[in-house]
CSV table of C-alpha atoms in Angstrom, one decimal:
chain,number,residue,atom,x,y,z
A,1,MET,CA,126.1,71.7,91.4
A,2,VAL,CA,125.1,68.3,90.0
A,3,ALA,CA,121.5,69.2,90.3
A,4,MET,CA,122.2,72.5,88.5
A,5,ILE,CA,123.9,70.7,85.6
A,6,LYS,CA,121.1,68.2,85.4
A,7,HIS,CA,118.2,70.6,85.4
A,8,ARG,CA,119.9,73.5,83.6
A,9,THR,CA,117.8,76.2,85.4
A,10,VAL,CA,118.2,77.7,88.8
A,11,VAL,CA,115.4,79.5,90.6
A,12,VAL,CA,116.1,81.6,93.7
A,13,GLN,CA,113.5,83.2,95.9
A,14,GLY,CA,113.9,85.7,98.8
A,15,ARG,CA,117.2,87.5,98.1
A,16,VAL,CA,119.8,87.9,95.5
A,17,ALA,CA,122.5,85.1,95.5
A,18,PRO,CA,125.6,86.4,93.7
A,19,LEU,CA,127.9,83.4,94.3
A,20,LEU,CA,125.2,80.9,93.2
A,21,GLN,CA,124.5,83.1,90.2
A,22,VAL,CA,128.1,83.2,89.1
A,23,THR,CA,128.3,79.4,89.5
A,24,ALA,CA,125.2,79.0,87.3
A,25,TRP,CA,126.7,81.3,84.7
A,26,MET,CA,130.0,79.3,84.6
A,27,ILE,CA,128.2,76.0,83.9
A,28,GLY,CA,125.7,77.5,81.5
A,29,CYS,CA,122.5,77.4,83.5
A,30,ARG,CA,119.6,79.8,83.2
A,31,PHE,CA,119.1,81.9,86.3
A,32,VAL,CA,115.7,83.1,87.5
A,33,TYR,CA,114.8,85.3,90.5
A,34,VAL,CA,111.4,85.2,92.2
A,35,ASP,CA,110.2,87.8,94.7
A,36,VAL,CA,113.7,89.2,95.6
A,37,MET,CA,112.8,92.9,95.3
A,38,PHE,CA,111.8,94.6,98.6
A,39,ASN,CA,112.4,98.1,99.8
A,40,MET,CA,115.0,99.8,97.6
A,41,PRO,CA,118.5,99.3,99.2
A,42,ARG,CA,120.0,102.5,100.6
A,43,ARG,CA,123.6,101.5,101.0
A,44,PRO,CA,125.5,102.0,97.7
A,45,LEU,CA,127.3,98.6,97.8
A,46,VAL,CA,124.1,96.7,98.4
A,47,ARG,CA,122.3,98.7,95.8
A,48,TRP,CA,125.1,98.0,93.2
A,49,LEU,CA,125.1,94.3,94.0
A,50,ASN,CA,121.3,94.0,93.6
A,51,ALA,CA,121.5,95.9,90.3
A,52,MET,CA,124.2,93.7,88.9
A,53,CYS,CA,122.6,90.4,89.9
A,54,LEU,CA,119.2,91.4,88.5
A,55,ARG,CA,120.6,92.8,85.3
A,56,CYS,CA,122.5,89.5,84.7
A,57,ALA,CA,119.5,87.2,85.5
A,58,ASP,CA,117.7,85.6,82.7
A,59,GLU,CA,114.2,86.2,84.1
A,60,ILE,CA,112.8,88.1,87.2
A,61,VAL,CA,109.4,87.4,88.6
A,62,GLY,CA,107.7,90.0,91.0
A,63,TYR,CA,104.3,90.2,92.6
A,64,SER,CA,103.7,93.9,92.0
A,65,GLU,CA,103.6,96.1,88.9
A,66,SER,CA,104.5,99.3,90.8
A,67,GLN,CA,107.3,97.6,92.7
A,68,CYS,CA,108.8,96.1,89.5
A,69,GLU,CA,108.6,99.5,87.7
A,70,THR,CA,110.4,101.2,90.6
A,71,TRP,CA,113.2,98.7,90.5
A,72,THR,CA,113.7,98.6,86.8
A,73,GLN,CA,113.9,102.4,86.6
A,74,GLU,CA,116.0,102.9,89.7
A,75,LEU,CA,118.5,100.2,89.0
A,76,GLU,CA,118.3,100.3,85.2
A,77,ILE,CA,117.2,96.6,84.9
A,78,PRO,CA,116.0,95.7,81.4
A,79,ALA,CA,112.2,95.7,81.5
A,80,GLU,CA,111.9,92.7,79.2
A,81,LYS,CA,113.5,90.5,81.9
A,82,VAL,CA,110.7,91.2,84.4
A,83,ARG,CA,107.5,89.2,84.6
A,84,ILE,CA,104.7,90.1,87.0
A,85,GLY,CA,102.4,87.6,88.6
A,86,ARG,CA,100.0,87.5,91.5
A,87,TYR,CA,100.9,86.0,94.9
A,88,PRO,CA,99.7,82.3,94.7
A,89,MET,CA,97.3,81.0,97.3
A,90,ASP,CA,95.8,77.5,97.6
A,91,SER,CA,92.1,78.5,97.9
A,92,ASP,CA,90.9,75.0,98.6
A,93,PHE,CA,93.0,74.9,101.8
A,94,TYR,CA,91.3,77.9,103.3
A,95,VAL,CA,87.8,76.5,104.1
A,96,LEU,CA,85.3,79.1,105.3
A,97,GLN,CA,84.4,78.6,109.0
A,98,PRO,CA,81.0,79.4,110.6
A,99,ALA,CA,81.3,83.0,111.5
A,100,ASN,CA,80.7,84.0,115.1
A,101,PRO,CA,81.8,87.6,115.4
A,102,PRO,CA,81.5,89.0,119.0
A,103,ARG,CA,79.3,91.9,120.1
A,104,HIS,CA,82.4,93.6,121.3
A,105,ALA,CA,84.9,94.4,118.5
A,106,HIS,CA,87.7,91.9,118.3
A,107,VAL,CA,90.6,92.2,115.9
A,108,VAL,CA,93.1,89.6,114.6
A,109,ALA,CA,96.5,90.6,113.2
A,110,VAL,CA,98.8,88.1,111.7
A,111,GLY,CA,102.3,88.8,110.5
A,112,ARG,CA,106.0,88.0,111.2
A,113,ASP,CA,107.9,90.5,109.1
A,114,VAL,CA,109.5,93.8,110.0
A,115,GLY,CA,107.1,95.7,107.8
A,116,ARG,CA,104.3,95.4,110.4
A,117,ASP,CA,103.5,98.6,112.4
A,118,TYR,CA,102.3,97.0,115.6
A,119,GLU,CA,102.9,100.1,117.6
A,120,THR,CA,100.1,102.0,115.7
A,121,LEU,CA,97.8,99.0,116.0
A,122,LEU,CA,98.4,98.8,119.8
A,123,SER,CA,97.7,102.5,120.1
A,124,ALA,CA,94.4,102.0,118.3
A,125,ALA,CA,93.5,99.1,120.6
A,126,SER,CA,94.3,101.1,123.7
A,127,THR,CA,92.3,104.2,122.7
A,128,THR,CA,89.4,102.5,120.9
A,129,GLY,CA,89.0,99.6,123.3
A,130,PHE,CA,88.7,96.7,120.9
A,131,SER,CA,90.3,93.4,122.0
A,132,LEU,CA,93.2,92.2,119.9
A,133,THR,CA,94.9,88.9,119.2
A,134,LEU,CA,98.4,89.2,117.6
A,135,VAL,CA,99.8,86.2,115.9
A,136,THR,CA,103.5,87.2,115.6
A,137,LEU,CA,106.9,87.0,117.3
A,138,GLU,CA,107.7,89.0,120.5
A,139,TYR,CA,110.7,90.8,119.1
A,140,LEU,CA,108.5,92.5,116.5
A,141,LEU,CA,106.3,94.1,119.2
A,142,PRO,CA,107.0,97.4,121.0
A,143,SER,CA,107.9,97.1,124.7
A,144,ASN,CA,104.5,98.3,125.9
A,145,ALA,CA,102.6,95.4,124.2
A,146,ALA,CA,102.1,93.5,127.4
A,147,SER,CA,100.6,96.5,129.2
A,148,VAL,CA,97.8,97.2,126.7
A,149,PRO,CA,94.5,95.8,128.1
A,150,GLY,CA,92.7,93.2,126.0
A,151,VAL,CA,95.8,92.2,123.9
A,152,GLN,CA,96.8,88.6,123.6
A,153,VAL,CA,100.0,87.4,121.8
A,154,ARG,CA,100.0,84.0,120.1
A,155,LYS,CA,102.6,82.2,118.0
A,156,ASN,CA,103.1,78.8,116.3
A,157,LEU,CA,99.4,78.1,116.0
A,158,PRO,CA,98.0,75.1,114.1
A,159,TYR,CA,95.9,76.1,111.2
A,160,SER,CA,92.7,74.8,112.9
A,161,GLU,CA,93.2,77.3,115.8
A,162,LEU,CA,94.2,80.1,113.4
A,163,PHE,CA,91.0,79.6,111.3
A,164,ALA,CA,88.9,79.7,114.5
A,165,LEU,CA,90.5,83.0,115.4
A,166,TYR,CA,89.6,84.5,112.1
A,167,ALA,CA,86.0,83.2,112.3
A,168,ASN,CA,85.5,84.9,115.7
A,169,ALA,CA,87.0,88.3,114.6
A,170,THR,CA,85.3,91.5,113.7
A,171,ALA,CA,88.1,92.3,111.3
A,172,ALA,CA,91.6,91.3,110.3
A,173,VAL,CA,94.0,94.3,110.5
A,174,ILE,CA,97.2,94.5,108.6
A,175,PRO,CA,99.2,97.6,109.8
A,176,LEU,CA,102.2,98.5,107.8
A,177,HIS,CA,105.0,101.0,108.2
A,178,LYS,CA,105.1,104.1,106.1
A,179,GLY,CA,107.0,104.0,102.9
A,180,ILE,CA,106.7,100.3,102.1
A,181,ASP,CA,106.6,99.7,98.3
A,182,TYR,CA,107.0,95.9,98.3
A,183,PRO,CA,104.3,93.2,98.9
A,184,SER,CA,104.5,93.3,102.7
A,185,GLY,CA,101.3,92.0,104.2
A,186,ILE,CA,100.0,90.4,101.0
A,187,ARG,CA,99.8,86.9,102.4
A,188,ALA,CA,98.0,88.1,105.5
A,189,VAL,CA,95.5,90.1,103.4
A,190,LEU,CA,94.8,87.2,101.1
A,191,GLU,CA,94.5,84.7,103.9
A,192,ALA,CA,92.0,86.8,105.8
A,193,MET,CA,90.0,87.3,102.6
A,194,LEU,CA,89.9,83.6,101.8
A,195,LEU,CA,88.6,83.0,105.3
A,196,GLY,CA,85.8,85.5,104.8
A,197,VAL,CA,87.0,88.1,107.3
A,198,PRO,CA,86.7,91.8,106.4
A,199,VAL,CA,90.1,93.5,106.2
A,200,VAL,CA,91.5,96.8,107.3
A,201,ALA,CA,94.9,97.5,105.9
A,202,THR,CA,97.4,100.3,105.6
A,203,ARG,CA,97.3,101.8,102.2
A,204,THR,CA,100.3,100.8,100.0
A,205,PRO,CA,100.9,101.0,96.2
A,206,VAL,CA,101.1,97.2,96.0
A,207,LEU,CA,97.7,96.6,97.8
A,208,GLU,CA,96.0,99.3,95.8
A,209,GLU,CA,97.0,97.5,92.6
A,210,HIS,CA,94.7,94.7,93.5
A,211,PHE,CA,92.0,95.9,96.0
A,212,SER,CA,89.7,98.9,96.2
A,213,HIS,CA,88.7,100.9,99.2
A,214,GLU,CA,85.1,100.1,100.3
A,215,GLN,CA,84.8,97.5,97.6
A,216,HIS,CA,87.2,94.8,98.9
A,217,LEU,CA,88.6,96.2,102.2
A,218,LEU,CA,89.0,99.4,104.2
A,219,TYR,CA,92.2,101.3,103.8
A,220,VAL,CA,93.8,103.6,106.4
A,221,SER,CA,96.8,105.9,106.2
A,222,PRO,CA,100.1,104.9,107.6
A,223,GLU,CA,100.5,105.5,111.4
A,224,ASP,CA,96.8,106.3,111.7
A,225,ALA,CA,95.7,104.7,115.0
A,226,VAL,CA,92.4,106.7,114.9
A,227,GLY,CA,91.7,105.5,111.4
A,228,ILE,CA,92.2,101.9,112.4
A,229,GLY,CA,89.8,102.3,115.3
A,230,ASN,CA,87.2,104.0,113.2
A,231,ALA,CA,87.4,101.3,110.5
A,232,VAL,CA,87.0,98.5,113.0
A,233,GLU,CA,84.1,100.2,114.7
A,234,ARG,CA,82.5,100.8,111.3
A,235,LEU,CA,82.7,97.1,110.5
A,236,ARG,CA,81.2,96.2,113.9
A,237,VAL,CA,78.2,98.4,113.6
A,238,ASP,CA,77.5,97.7,109.9
A,239,PRO,CA,77.4,93.9,109.3
A,240,GLY,CA,76.1,94.5,105.7
A,241,LEU,CA,79.3,96.4,104.8
A,242,ALA,CA,81.4,93.8,106.5
A,243,ARG,CA,79.7,91.0,104.5
A,244,LYS,CA,80.0,92.9,101.2
A,245,LEU,CA,83.7,93.5,101.6
A,246,ALA,CA,84.3,89.9,102.7
A,247,ASP,CA,82.3,88.4,99.8
A,248,ASN,CA,83.8,90.7,97.1
A,249,ALA,CA,87.4,90.1,98.4
A,250,ARG,CA,87.1,86.3,98.5
A,251,SER,CA,85.8,86.2,95.0
A,252,VAL,CA,88.7,88.2,93.7
A,253,VAL,CA,91.3,86.1,95.5
A,254,VAL,CA,89.8,82.8,94.4
A,255,ASP,CA,89.7,84.0,90.8
A,256,GLN,CA,92.9,85.9,90.4
A,257,PHE,CA,95.4,84.7,93.1
A,258,ASN,CA,95.1,80.9,92.5
A,259,LEU,CA,97.9,78.4,92.1
A,260,GLU,CA,97.0,77.8,88.5
A,261,GLN,CA,97.7,81.3,87.3
A,262,PHE,CA,101.1,81.3,89.0
A,263,ALA,CA,101.9,77.8,87.6
A,264,ASP,CA,101.2,79.0,84.1
A,265,LEU,CA,103.4,82.0,84.6
A,266,MET,CA,106.3,80.0,85.9
A,267,GLN,CA,105.9,77.4,83.1
A,268,SER,CA,106.4,80.2,80.6
A,269,VAL,CA,109.3,81.6,82.5
A,270,LEU,CA,111.1,78.3,82.9
A,271,ARG,CA,110.6,77.2,79.3
A,272,PRO,CA,113.7,78.1,77.2
A,273,LYS,CA,113.0,80.7,74.5
A,274,GLY,CA,112.0,79.2,71.2
A,275,ILE,CA,110.5,76.0,72.7
A,276,SER,CA,106.7,75.7,72.6
A,277,ASP,CA,104.3,73.1,73.9
């Protein structure tokens, strides 16, 4: 509370915090939410609590225009409170590695959130025959993961090993569950793009805001194992397409998803109204 009184602004990321928000209101602090809107809550009480917290916040920052529009309409949140930015990435940290894609298709899939549809990805691997390295946690995997040939599960990798995995991949695949309308998978997509790896991703409204099919990546429909297999094989046999997608995507990420754009946004959000530089 001392820090709240001293700085006069509270920023919360990840989920709504009603008790902290009430405390901030009582001592006169501004309250800002960043990236707290995920799939729309189904339970009435949770939905009501999210609505009240977001309506009473001073500012709300989201990473998706379509996602923010859905929440403002469904929960009647004042649109003027919502600011939209792009997910920030430190482009200088992701140094391009010498690419050495194998003759046999090899896929890397990175992700530790419940939005990942690894069951469909494993089905694609078993029917198409590409090898697969999953960087995730075991509890997110279906029970048959260990029985699929050519599948390796890794976790807690240092970045040097992770970068090497990407450099030796035909493609990075981000498989997402049907119906996702929040930025699930966005970091994995951006990370692969910064490392120069062509991306195959499940089509979602959030990803489509930023990236175009056959210009920056290849989209597949939700739960489409055949589509994943075909996309990976297409990138394997057409290195020109793979290089075009990777180059175009990296340029967009470096230009539009950098730390500077997000720092500028947050500076304007945190500056009290009526105060200029």
